Short mmCIF file of C-alpha atoms in Angstrom, two decimals:
data_model
loop_
_atom_site.label_atom_id
_atom_site.label_comp_id
_atom_site.label_asym_id
_atom_site.label_seq_id
_atom_site.Cartn_x
_atom_site.Cartn_y
_atom_site.Cartn_z
CA MET M 1 12.92 64.10 34.29
CA ASN M 2 11.88 66.45 31.75
CA ALA M 3 9.94 64.33 29.18
CA GLU M 4 6.42 64.83 29.03
CA ARG M 5 4.48 62.54 31.58
CA LEU M 6 2.22 60.67 29.40
CA ILE M 7 0.38 58.39 31.71
CA SER M 8 -0.32 58.90 35.39
CA ILE M 9 -1.64 56.29 37.57
CA SER M 10 -1.89 56.81 41.11
CA ASN M 11 -3.59 54.74 44.12
CA LEU M 12 -4.86 52.31 41.53
CA ASP M 13 -7.43 49.39 42.45
CA PHE M 14 -9.20 46.76 40.65
CA GLN M 15 -11.55 44.27 41.88
CA TYR M 16 -13.08 41.52 40.10
CA GLY M 17 -16.42 40.37 42.03
CA LYS M 18 -14.48 39.90 45.31
CA ASP M 19 -11.32 39.22 44.04
CA LEU M 20 -8.68 42.13 44.36
CA VAL M 21 -6.88 41.74 41.60
CA LEU M 22 -4.79 44.88 41.84
CA THR M 23 -3.41 46.95 45.10
CA ASN M 24 -2.65 50.55 45.14
CA ILE M 25 -0.58 51.00 41.65
CA ASN M 26 1.22 53.72 41.47
CA LEU M 27 2.77 54.54 37.81
CA ASP M 28 3.90 57.17 35.43
CA ILE M 29 4.81 57.08 32.11
CA HIS M 30 7.13 59.57 30.13
CA GLU M 31 7.60 60.34 26.70
CA GLY M 32 10.43 58.34 25.09
CA ASP M 33 9.97 55.29 27.37
CA TYR M 34 10.39 51.85 26.52
CA ILE M 35 9.31 49.73 29.38
CA GLY M 36 8.64 46.54 29.79
CA ILE M 37 5.69 45.10 32.46
CA VAL M 38 7.09 41.65 33.86
CA GLY M 39 5.96 39.27 36.48
CA PRO M 40 4.14 35.76 36.35
CA ASN M 41 0.83 34.41 35.32
CA GLY M 42 -1.98 36.35 37.06
CA SER M 43 -0.03 38.92 38.41
CA GLY M 44 -2.11 41.33 36.89
CA LYS M 45 0.28 43.03 33.96
CA SER M 46 -2.55 42.80 31.35
CA THR M 47 -5.64 43.67 33.65
CA LEU M 48 -2.94 47.08 34.51
CA VAL M 49 -3.16 47.28 30.23
CA LYS M 50 -6.81 46.68 30.04
CA LEU M 51 -7.16 49.03 32.99
CA ILE M 52 -4.61 52.12 31.09
CA LEU M 53 -6.75 51.46 27.62
CA GLY M 54 -10.33 51.94 29.38
CA ILE M 55 -11.22 48.28 28.39
CA LEU M 56 -12.03 47.67 32.51
CA LYS M 57 -13.10 50.06 35.07
CA PRO M 58 -10.89 50.82 38.09
CA SER M 59 -12.43 50.49 41.41
CA GLY M 60 -10.47 53.09 43.13
CA GLY M 61 -7.74 55.79 41.77
CA CYS M 62 -7.17 57.60 39.60
CA ILE M 63 -5.78 57.28 35.69
CA GLU M 64 -4.79 60.31 33.73
CA LEU M 65 -3.74 59.87 29.84
CA PHE M 66 -2.17 62.58 28.38
CA GLY M 67 -3.11 64.80 31.45
CA LYS M 68 -6.89 63.92 31.35
CA ASP M 69 -8.53 61.96 33.57
CA ILE M 70 -9.23 58.33 31.60
CA LYS M 71 -12.92 59.42 32.17
CA ASP M 72 -13.01 62.30 30.10
CA PHE M 73 -10.02 61.26 27.64
CA ASN M 74 -11.27 60.80 23.93
CA ASP M 75 -8.03 60.83 22.40
CA TRP M 76 -7.77 57.33 21.57
CA GLU M 77 -5.88 57.91 18.09
CA ARG M 78 -2.60 58.88 20.19
CA ILE M 79 -2.72 55.38 21.73
CA GLY M 80 -1.90 51.98 19.76
CA TYR M 81 -2.54 48.53 21.15
CA VAL M 82 -1.09 45.19 19.67
CA ARG M 83 -2.33 42.13 21.68
CA GLN M 84 -1.45 38.53 21.77
CA LYS M 85 -2.35 37.44 17.79
CA ALA M 86 -3.32 33.83 18.89
CA THR M 87 -6.21 35.48 20.97
CA SER M 88 -7.10 38.16 18.89
CA PHE M 89 -9.01 37.28 15.63
CA ASN M 90 -10.91 34.43 13.75
CA PRO M 91 -8.38 32.96 11.36
CA GLY M 92 -11.24 31.73 9.23
CA PHE M 93 -11.88 35.65 9.00
CA PRO M 94 -12.61 36.77 5.34
CA ALA M 95 -10.82 40.17 5.72
CA THR M 96 -8.10 41.50 3.96
CA VAL M 97 -5.01 42.95 5.37
CA GLU M 98 -5.75 46.59 3.55
CA GLU M 99 -9.12 46.08 5.80
CA VAL M 100 -7.64 45.41 8.65
CA VAL M 101 -5.05 47.88 8.89
CA GLY M 102 -7.54 50.86 7.25
CA ALA M 103 -10.29 49.75 10.27
CA ASN M 104 -8.43 51.59 12.69
CA LEU M 105 -8.73 55.03 10.80
CA TYR M 106 -11.87 55.38 12.85
CA SER M 107 -10.11 56.37 16.07
CA GLY M 108 -8.15 59.16 13.82
CA ARG M 109 -9.56 62.39 13.68
CA SER M 110 -6.55 63.81 12.62
CA THR M 111 -6.12 60.83 9.68
CA PRO M 112 -7.90 60.90 6.57
CA LYS M 113 -11.00 59.56 6.16
CA PRO M 114 -11.73 55.80 5.44
CA GLY M 115 -12.39 54.71 1.73
CA THR M 116 -10.33 57.77 0.41
CA LYS M 117 -7.62 57.97 -1.87
CA LYS M 118 -5.38 59.35 1.33
CA ALA M 119 -6.36 56.62 3.35
CA ARG M 120 -5.59 53.71 0.99
CA GLU M 121 -1.93 55.48 0.86
CA ARG M 122 -1.53 56.13 4.30
CA VAL M 123 -2.39 52.15 4.94
CA ASN M 124 0.50 51.41 2.16
CA GLU M 125 2.71 53.67 4.28
CA VAL M 126 2.27 51.84 7.48
CA LEU M 127 2.63 48.37 5.47
CA SER M 128 5.94 49.72 4.27
CA ILE M 129 6.72 50.32 7.54
CA VAL M 130 6.45 47.00 8.64
CA ASN M 131 7.79 45.54 5.32
CA MET M 132 4.25 44.16 4.61
CA GLU M 133 3.49 46.23 1.63
CA LYS M 134 3.40 43.46 -0.45
CA PHE M 135 0.44 41.52 1.39
CA GLY M 136 -2.31 44.55 1.00
CA LYS M 137 -4.37 42.44 -0.98
CA ARG M 138 -3.73 38.86 1.35
CA LEU M 139 -6.41 37.33 3.25
CA ILE M 140 -5.37 37.84 7.11
CA GLY M 141 -5.80 34.22 7.85
CA ASN M 142 -3.40 33.14 4.92
CA LEU M 143 -0.35 34.80 6.68
CA SER M 144 2.43 33.59 9.25
CA GLY M 145 2.15 34.19 12.72
CA GLY M 146 4.82 36.73 12.50
CA GLN M 147 3.51 38.52 9.73
CA GLN M 148 0.17 38.67 11.30
CA GLN M 149 1.88 40.60 14.44
CA ARG M 150 3.29 43.04 12.14
CA VAL M 151 0.10 43.75 10.31
CA PHE M 152 -1.47 44.59 13.59
CA ILE M 153 1.41 46.53 14.23
CA ALA M 154 0.74 48.77 11.24
CA ARG M 155 -2.80 48.97 12.19
CA ALA M 156 -1.83 50.42 15.73
CA LEU M 157 0.77 52.77 13.90
CA ILE M 158 -1.91 53.97 11.34
CA ASN M 159 -3.00 56.76 13.33
CA SER M 160 0.51 57.82 14.25
CA PRO M 161 0.35 57.15 18.15
CA GLN M 162 2.54 58.41 20.74
CA ILE M 163 2.49 55.39 22.92
CA LEU M 164 2.10 51.67 21.76
CA PHE M 165 0.99 48.97 24.20
CA LEU M 166 1.77 45.39 23.57
CA ASP M 167 0.09 42.33 25.17
CA GLU M 168 2.59 39.11 25.02
CA PRO M 169 3.24 40.13 21.67
CA THR M 170 5.38 37.39 20.61
CA VAL M 171 3.04 34.66 21.87
CA GLY M 172 2.99 32.00 19.23
CA ILE M 173 5.63 33.24 16.91
CA ASP M 174 9.05 31.76 15.71
CA ALA M 175 12.41 33.08 16.98
CA ASP M 176 13.59 34.77 13.48
CA SER M 177 9.89 36.65 13.44
CA GLN M 178 10.37 37.20 17.17
CA ARG M 179 14.12 38.63 16.74
CA ASP M 180 12.44 41.19 13.53
CA PHE M 181 9.87 42.08 15.79
CA TYR M 182 12.10 43.45 18.47
CA GLN M 183 14.26 45.26 15.86
CA LEU M 184 11.04 46.95 14.80
CA LEU M 185 9.84 48.46 18.03
CA GLU M 186 13.48 49.24 18.42
CA ILE M 187 13.06 51.70 15.70
CA PHE M 188 9.80 53.12 16.74
CA ASN M 189 11.27 53.76 19.96
CA GLN M 190 14.68 55.35 18.86
CA GLU M 191 13.75 56.91 15.61
CA MET M 192 10.18 57.39 15.32
CA ARG M 193 10.02 58.63 19.51
CA ILE M 194 6.87 56.43 20.10
CA THR M 195 6.78 55.41 23.85
CA ILE M 196 6.39 51.60 24.22
CA VAL M 197 4.83 49.73 26.91
CA MET M 198 5.52 45.70 26.33
CA VAL M 199 4.10 43.49 28.97
CA SER M 200 5.70 39.90 28.81
CA HIS M 201 6.21 36.76 31.00
CA ASP M 202 9.15 36.03 28.88
CA ILE M 203 11.35 38.01 31.49
CA GLY M 204 14.59 36.82 29.64
CA VAL M 205 14.19 38.40 26.64
CA ILE M 206 12.07 41.56 28.24
CA THR M 207 15.73 42.32 30.05
CA GLN M 208 17.73 42.41 26.96
CA LYS M 209 15.33 44.76 24.98
CA VAL M 210 13.44 47.45 26.98
CA GLY M 211 14.80 50.50 28.93
CA ARG M 212 12.73 50.29 31.87
CA ILE M 213 11.05 47.37 33.85
CA VAL M 214 7.84 47.07 36.15
CA CYS M 215 7.82 44.07 37.93
CA MET M 216 4.39 43.02 39.33
CA GLY M 217 3.23 40.71 41.60
CA ASP M 218 0.09 39.34 43.24
CA GLY M 219 -1.43 42.58 41.92
CA LYS M 220 0.83 44.40 43.07
CA LEU M 221 4.02 47.14 41.65
CA LEU M 222 7.02 45.40 43.17
CA CYS M 223 9.74 47.63 41.21
CA HIS M 224 9.05 50.89 39.31
CA PRO M 225 10.62 52.04 36.10
CA ASN M 226 13.28 54.02 38.07
CA SER M 227 14.13 51.26 40.18
CA SER M 228 18.15 50.33 40.31
CA ARG M 229 19.36 47.69 38.69
CA SER M 230 19.95 45.89 41.53
CA GLU M 231 16.55 46.25 43.10
CA ILE M 232 14.95 44.90 40.03
CA SER M 233 17.15 42.11 39.59
CA SER M 234 16.84 41.12 43.40
CA MET M 235 12.60 41.41 43.08
CA LEU M 236 12.76 39.32 39.90
CA LYS M 237 14.79 36.48 41.59
CA LYS M 238 12.17 36.61 44.54
CA VAL M 239 9.22 36.51 41.92
CA TYR M 240 10.68 34.18 39.55
CA GLY M 241 13.06 32.05 41.70
CA ASN M 242 16.87 31.80 42.45
CA THR M 243 17.53 30.00 39.04
CA MET M 244 17.22 33.56 36.84
CA ASP M 245 20.15 35.21 35.19
CA LEU M 246 19.81 39.05 34.36
CA LEU M 247 21.03 40.58 31.96
CA ILE M 248 19.32 44.31 32.02
CA HIS M 249 19.96 46.40 29.01
CA ASP M 250 20.99 50.16 28.88
CA HIS M 251 19.47 52.37 26.07
CA MET R 1 -43.32 33.24 -20.20
CA MET R 2 -43.33 35.42 -17.24
CA GLU R 3 -46.81 35.29 -17.06
CA PHE R 4 -46.63 35.27 -12.56
CA LEU R 5 -45.42 38.98 -13.02
CA GLN R 6 -49.19 39.82 -13.67
CA TYR R 7 -50.23 38.31 -10.77
CA GLY R 8 -50.16 41.13 -7.96
CA PHE R 9 -49.34 38.79 -5.48
CA MET R 10 -46.41 37.65 -6.99
CA GLN R 11 -45.21 41.44 -7.49
CA ARG R 12 -45.73 41.67 -4.41
CA ALA R 13 -43.96 38.16 -3.16
CA LEU R 14 -40.67 38.97 -5.48
CA MET R 15 -40.45 42.83 -4.31
CA ALA R 16 -39.96 41.39 -0.68
CA GLY R 17 -37.93 38.44 -1.86
CA VAL R 18 -35.37 40.91 -3.03
CA ILE R 19 -35.50 43.25 -0.05
CA ILE R 20 -35.04 40.32 2.16
CA GLY R 21 -32.38 38.96 -0.04
CA ILE R 22 -30.29 41.75 0.65
CA LEU R 23 -31.46 42.38 4.43
CA CYS R 24 -30.71 38.63 5.57
CA PRO R 25 -27.16 37.74 4.52
CA MET R 26 -26.27 41.88 5.15
CA ILE R 27 -27.02 41.23 8.75
CA GLY R 28 -26.26 37.23 8.50
CA ILE R 29 -22.59 38.01 7.70
CA PHE R 30 -21.87 39.83 11.14
CA LEU R 31 -23.74 37.13 12.78
CA VAL R 32 -21.82 34.09 11.17
CA LEU R 33 -18.18 35.87 11.75
CA ARG R 34 -19.38 36.81 15.54
CA ARG R 35 -20.17 33.13 15.44
CA MET R 36 -23.64 34.14 16.78
CA SER R 37 -25.97 32.51 13.98
CA MET R 38 -27.80 31.05 16.92
CA ILE R 39 -29.30 34.24 17.58
CA GLY R 40 -31.40 34.31 14.10
CA ASN R 41 -33.13 30.82 15.43
CA SER R 42 -33.60 32.27 19.21
CA LEU R 43 -35.52 35.63 17.77
CA SER R 44 -37.53 33.65 14.83
CA HIS R 45 -38.88 31.93 17.42
CA VAL R 46 -40.08 34.49 19.78
CA ALA R 47 -41.52 36.65 16.71
CA LEU R 48 -43.57 33.08 15.96
CA SER R 49 -45.02 33.73 19.53
CA GLY R 50 -45.45 37.39 18.68
CA VAL R 51 -47.78 36.42 15.11
CA ALA R 52 -49.81 33.80 17.57
CA ALA R 53 -50.29 36.78 20.06
CA GLY R 54 -51.41 38.87 17.24
CA MET R 55 -53.64 36.38 15.83
CA VAL R 56 -55.59 35.61 19.44
CA SER R 57 -55.77 39.43 20.26
CA GLY R 58 -56.73 40.94 16.95
CA ILE R 59 -53.46 42.62 16.50
CA TYR R 60 -51.36 43.10 13.40
CA PRO R 61 -49.62 40.19 13.43
CA LEU R 62 -46.07 41.03 11.99
CA ALA R 63 -46.28 44.59 13.99
CA MET R 64 -47.16 41.89 17.31
CA ALA R 65 -43.86 40.03 16.06
CA LEU R 66 -41.53 42.84 15.53
CA ALA R 67 -42.67 44.20 19.36
CA PHE R 68 -41.82 40.42 20.41
CA SER R 69 -38.82 40.15 18.72
CA VAL R 70 -37.30 43.24 19.75
CA ALA R 71 -38.51 42.89 23.40
CA ALA R 72 -36.75 39.94 22.96
CA ALA R 73 -33.22 41.20 21.57
CA LEU R 74 -33.23 43.94 24.25
CA GLY R 75 -33.25 40.72 26.44
CA ILE R 76 -30.90 38.74 24.82
CA GLU R 77 -28.52 41.61 25.39
CA LEU R 78 -29.31 41.91 29.05
CA LEU R 79 -28.74 38.37 29.72
CA ARG R 80 -25.54 38.00 27.79
CA LYS R 81 -24.20 40.74 30.13
CA LYS R 82 -25.71 38.53 33.01
CA TYR R 83 -24.11 35.14 31.91
CA SER R 84 -20.76 36.72 30.00
CA GLU R 85 -19.25 33.80 29.96
CA TYR R 86 -22.07 31.77 28.32
CA ALA R 87 -23.53 34.21 25.40
CA GLU R 88 -24.92 31.34 24.15
CA LEU R 89 -27.06 30.51 27.04
CA ALA R 90 -28.86 33.84 26.92
CA MET R 91 -29.97 32.75 23.36
CA ALA R 92 -31.20 29.22 24.52
CA VAL R 93 -33.79 31.07 27.24
CA ILE R 94 -35.12 33.67 24.80
CA LEU R 95 -35.78 30.54 22.06
CA SER R 96 -37.20 28.31 24.61
CA ALA R 97 -39.74 31.20 26.23
CA GLY R 98 -40.28 32.36 22.40
CA LEU R 99 -41.56 28.57 21.76
CA GLY R 100 -43.49 27.73 24.95
CA ILE R 101 -45.40 31.15 24.36
CA ALA R 102 -46.16 30.12 20.87
CA VAL R 103 -47.31 26.68 21.76
CA VAL R 104 -49.47 28.13 24.62
CA LEU R 105 -50.97 30.60 22.41
CA ILE R 106 -51.47 28.13 19.13
CA SER R 107 -53.03 25.20 21.58
CA TYR R 108 -55.21 28.13 23.46
CA ALA R 109 -56.87 29.50 19.91
CA LYS R 110 -56.84 26.14 17.61
CA SER R 111 -58.26 28.00 14.43
CA ILE R 112 -55.46 29.88 14.03
CA ASN R 113 -53.16 26.95 12.93
CA VAL R 114 -53.85 27.42 9.46
CA ASP R 115 -53.11 31.17 9.24
CA LEU R 116 -50.19 30.17 11.27
CA PHE R 117 -48.82 27.53 8.81
CA GLY R 118 -47.49 30.28 6.30
CA TYR R 119 -45.86 32.25 9.11
CA LEU R 120 -43.88 29.32 9.99
CA PHE R 121 -42.89 27.99 6.47
CA GLY R 122 -43.21 31.25 4.49
CA ASN R 123 -46.12 31.79 1.80
CA ILE R 124 -46.20 33.66 -1.05
CA VAL R 125 -49.87 34.59 -1.36
CA THR R 126 -50.47 36.05 1.84
CA VAL R 127 -48.03 38.64 1.52
CA ARG R 128 -50.03 41.70 1.53
CA SER R 129 -49.74 45.30 0.52
CA GLY R 130 -49.45 46.25 4.53
CA ASP R 131 -46.90 44.16 4.69
CA MET R 132 -44.90 44.82 1.69
CA MET R 133 -45.24 48.11 2.87
CA LEU R 134 -43.50 47.65 6.30
CA ILE R 135 -40.63 45.64 4.63
CA ALA R 136 -40.20 48.30 2.11
CA VAL R 137 -39.57 50.98 4.82
CA LEU R 138 -37.86 49.14 7.26
CA GLY R 139 -35.74 47.43 5.24
CA SER R 140 -34.70 50.43 3.99
CA LEU R 141 -33.84 51.92 6.90
CA ILE R 142 -32.12 48.44 8.04
CA ILE R 143 -29.97 49.00 4.89
CA ALA R 144 -29.03 52.30 5.67
CA PHE R 145 -27.95 51.67 8.99
CA VAL R 146 -26.04 48.76 8.32
CA GLY R 147 -24.51 50.75 5.28
CA LEU R 148 -23.69 53.87 7.67
CA ASN R 149 -22.09 52.17 10.45
CA TYR R 150 -20.62 49.33 7.88
CA ARG R 151 -16.71 50.04 9.30
CA GLU R 152 -17.76 50.31 12.97
CA LEU R 153 -19.60 46.75 12.33
CA PHE R 154 -16.72 45.42 10.27
CA TYR R 155 -14.22 46.57 13.37
CA ILE R 156 -16.25 45.11 16.11
CA THR R 157 -16.75 41.92 14.27
CA PHE R 158 -12.84 41.35 13.61
CA ASP R 159 -11.93 42.69 17.00
CA GLU R 160 -14.30 43.67 19.66
CA GLU R 161 -11.64 45.07 22.32
CA GLY R 162 -9.74 46.49 19.55
CA ALA R 163 -13.05 48.47 18.21
CA ARG R 164 -13.57 49.95 21.74
CA ILE R 165 -9.83 51.25 21.98
CA ALA R 166 -10.59 52.83 18.95
CA GLY R 167 -13.22 54.66 20.54
CA ILE R 168 -16.33 52.98 18.71
CA PRO R 169 -19.24 52.97 20.92
CA VAL R 170 -19.24 49.10 21.12
CA LYS R 171 -22.27 48.75 23.70
CA ARG R 172 -24.63 50.94 21.50
CA VAL R 173 -23.35 49.40 18.00
CA ASN R 174 -24.67 46.20 19.35
CA LEU R 175 -27.59 46.92 20.84
CA LEU R 176 -29.25 49.06 17.62
CA PHE R 177 -27.72 46.04 15.41
CA THR R 178 -29.60 43.41 17.78
CA VAL R 179 -32.81 45.04 17.24
CA LEU R 180 -32.25 45.07 13.52
CA ILE R 181 -31.79 41.13 13.57
CA ALA R 182 -35.31 41.20 15.22
CA MET R 183 -36.82 43.30 12.89
CA THR R 184 -34.85 41.27 9.84
CA ILE R 185 -36.25 38.17 11.03
CA THR R 186 -39.79 39.63 11.38
CA LEU R 187 -39.88 41.55 7.69
CA SER R 188 -38.30 38.35 6.18
CA MET R 189 -41.07 35.56 8.09
CA ARG R 190 -43.65 35.89 5.51
CA ILE R 191 -41.66 34.62 2.87
CA VAL R 192 -39.17 32.59 4.31
CA GLY R 193 -41.05 31.34 7.40
CA ALA R 194 -39.84 31.53 10.65
CA LEU R 195 -38.71 28.43 11.65
CA LEU R 196 -36.02 28.97 8.08
CA VAL R 197 -35.51 32.62 8.37
CA SER R 198 -32.38 31.93 10.25
CA SER R 199 -31.08 29.69 7.48
CA LEU R 200 -31.50 32.68 4.89
CA MET R 201 -29.20 34.79 7.45
CA VAL R 202 -26.29 31.80 7.38
CA ILE R 203 -26.13 29.76 4.12
CA PRO R 204 -25.49 32.44 1.41
CA VAL R 205 -22.84 33.53 3.51
CA ALA R 206 -21.43 30.13 3.96
CA THR R 207 -21.34 30.58 0.33
CA GLY R 208 -19.89 33.93 0.24
CA ILE R 209 -17.00 33.36 2.18
CA GLN R 210 -16.26 30.44 -0.24
CA LEU R 211 -15.49 32.64 -3.06
CA ALA R 212 -14.67 35.86 -1.38
CA LYS R 213 -11.04 37.74 -1.40
CA SER R 214 -11.86 40.20 0.96
CA PHE R 215 -14.71 41.27 3.33
CA LYS R 216 -16.57 43.52 0.88
CA GLN R 217 -16.22 40.64 -1.60
CA ALA R 218 -18.16 38.27 1.15
CA THR R 219 -20.96 40.78 1.83
CA LEU R 220 -21.27 41.50 -1.96
CA LEU R 221 -21.21 37.70 -2.76
CA SER R 222 -23.39 36.72 0.38
CA VAL R 223 -26.38 38.95 -1.41
CA VAL R 224 -25.62 37.68 -5.06
CA ALA R 225 -26.12 34.08 -3.41
CA ALA R 226 -29.26 35.19 -1.45
CA GLU R 227 -31.17 36.94 -3.95
CA VAL R 228 -30.40 34.39 -6.86
CA ALA R 229 -31.89 31.63 -3.78
CA ALA R 230 -34.66 34.11 -3.18
CA VAL R 231 -35.92 35.04 -6.31
CA SER R 232 -35.75 31.50 -8.28
CA GLY R 233 -37.24 29.85 -5.11
CA ILE R 234 -40.54 32.19 -5.55
CA ILE R 235 -40.68 31.49 -8.95
CA ALA R 236 -40.34 27.78 -8.43
CA SER R 237 -42.71 27.66 -5.17
CA TYR R 238 -45.25 29.36 -7.59
CA TYR R 239 -45.12 26.58 -10.35
CA LEU R 240 -44.47 23.87 -8.07
CA GLU R 241 -47.05 24.96 -5.31
CA LEU R 242 -44.35 24.79 -2.91
CA ALA R 243 -43.92 26.21 0.55
CA SER R 244 -41.64 29.58 -0.43
CA GLY R 245 -39.25 29.37 2.65
CA GLY R 246 -38.43 25.57 2.22
CA THR R 247 -37.44 26.13 -1.62
CA ILE R 248 -35.64 28.86 -0.71
CA VAL R 249 -33.71 27.56 1.76
CA LEU R 250 -32.84 24.17 -0.81
CA LEU R 251 -31.81 26.16 -3.25
CA SER R 252 -29.53 28.20 -1.27
CA VAL R 253 -28.20 24.87 0.30
CA ALA R 254 -27.81 23.60 -3.27
CA LEU R 255 -25.83 26.54 -4.29
CA LEU R 256 -23.63 26.43 -1.36
CA MET R 257 -22.96 22.67 -2.18
CA LEU R 258 -22.04 23.43 -5.99
CA VAL R 259 -19.59 26.40 -5.22
CA LEU R 260 -18.06 23.39 -2.58
CA GLY R 261 -18.01 20.71 -5.39
CA VAL R 262 -16.43 23.00 -8.24
CA LYS R 263 -13.82 24.38 -6.02
CA SER R 264 -13.24 21.42 -4.45
CA LEU R 265 -13.19 20.20 -8.35
CA LEU R 266 -10.79 23.16 -9.15
CA ARG R 267 -8.32 21.77 -6.12
CA ASN R 268 -7.79 18.24 -7.36
CA ILE R 269 -6.84 19.39 -11.39
#
């Protein structure tokens, strides 16, 4: 593969108390990838993302972000993160859409200084990418689930990240909004060349939408992005049961 | 008409009132939205034990209250890490310890009871020049810190995990912020009293949130609500000879009720 390697994970272990949550994870993520991390509840998907984002600290092994060990990495503006809507904020919080999106300008050293005219323009620009430019002055808690998730994507996009992590992004969102949401991700990946890593337990949707699949079970990586379709298919059937009817989409 | 202004104690009380009217809601809005209102209650009880220790030992009570409450704030942060799943447990432990020490010290030196009453419920007559200086200097520092770190505090309050990923030093900001809560409580004790100080951190914020259309507005309206209650409460307590803390808090509650009532009326029209 010629694309630049953005993330490299080698021999990664993570222990929570006495429990070994992740064991010997090895994974490379390259520029332009559209990866879905799937697996049943408790398989370690979200833990893996939290380790990559530095929210959790590994018990062993190594994570490199853009060629730098995670301990020395501080270019967080290159990474965007959108997590499950339902758990991410207090719906009664008195903040406007513009305030929520603009808050993330903190991490961008090359992005406009918060509070300036350029910052406001950048906020409007990312809101228009997700078709939410008319909602800037609205309170975030007054929006529908799908609209809130678009706002969180705009927040993640404000620093023009090279890679976007999404953790169960469509939970609690209606079917129409989910369809629009996946279309948006496809535009980000295909036209804006943003690398996307999405965690989901919704195996049916993921296999249709993403380019490559990483399957996890019991804290282990059961198949890699480069595994063949038949390997992925048999592994998914093993993890989820034989009732799975797979439709893996080629990008 | 404004003859109360000719008295030095009223000038000091009003100046202190204006400062704490800014401090309490400015800190309180972050506490309320993080569902940490209980921390104000815990630290005020510890500050009270500091006052009692100061009176017993002959050391300036507000300085002792400050030392005790800052130490307790650090203790809460430490306990919150130990009991990360039960954050409120840390506050309950510190509240109980603070109250326990205060009661033991008060029973040890019964003669301090009269002075202590002012610290418990607030007394405008007792704000001395030294207290005023402490309130002005530390109050300015707290306002400056919140002003300079407003965006970081907003992001952490809205989404702590997101703030951490954005590169905000969440642990350091949280620790400093907890120390500022302790300082705010100590500074406000003279006017509002230890038992009521957390009310001034919460009730004006509840009023501000009712009317606000943004976070910035919520902060400003909370400060306005606290100022109205603090200044009118101090003047009312002078004329009616009431404890200033109780008067300020009752006016604050009345303002909240008024806002809720008007909102409800407008909804039904």
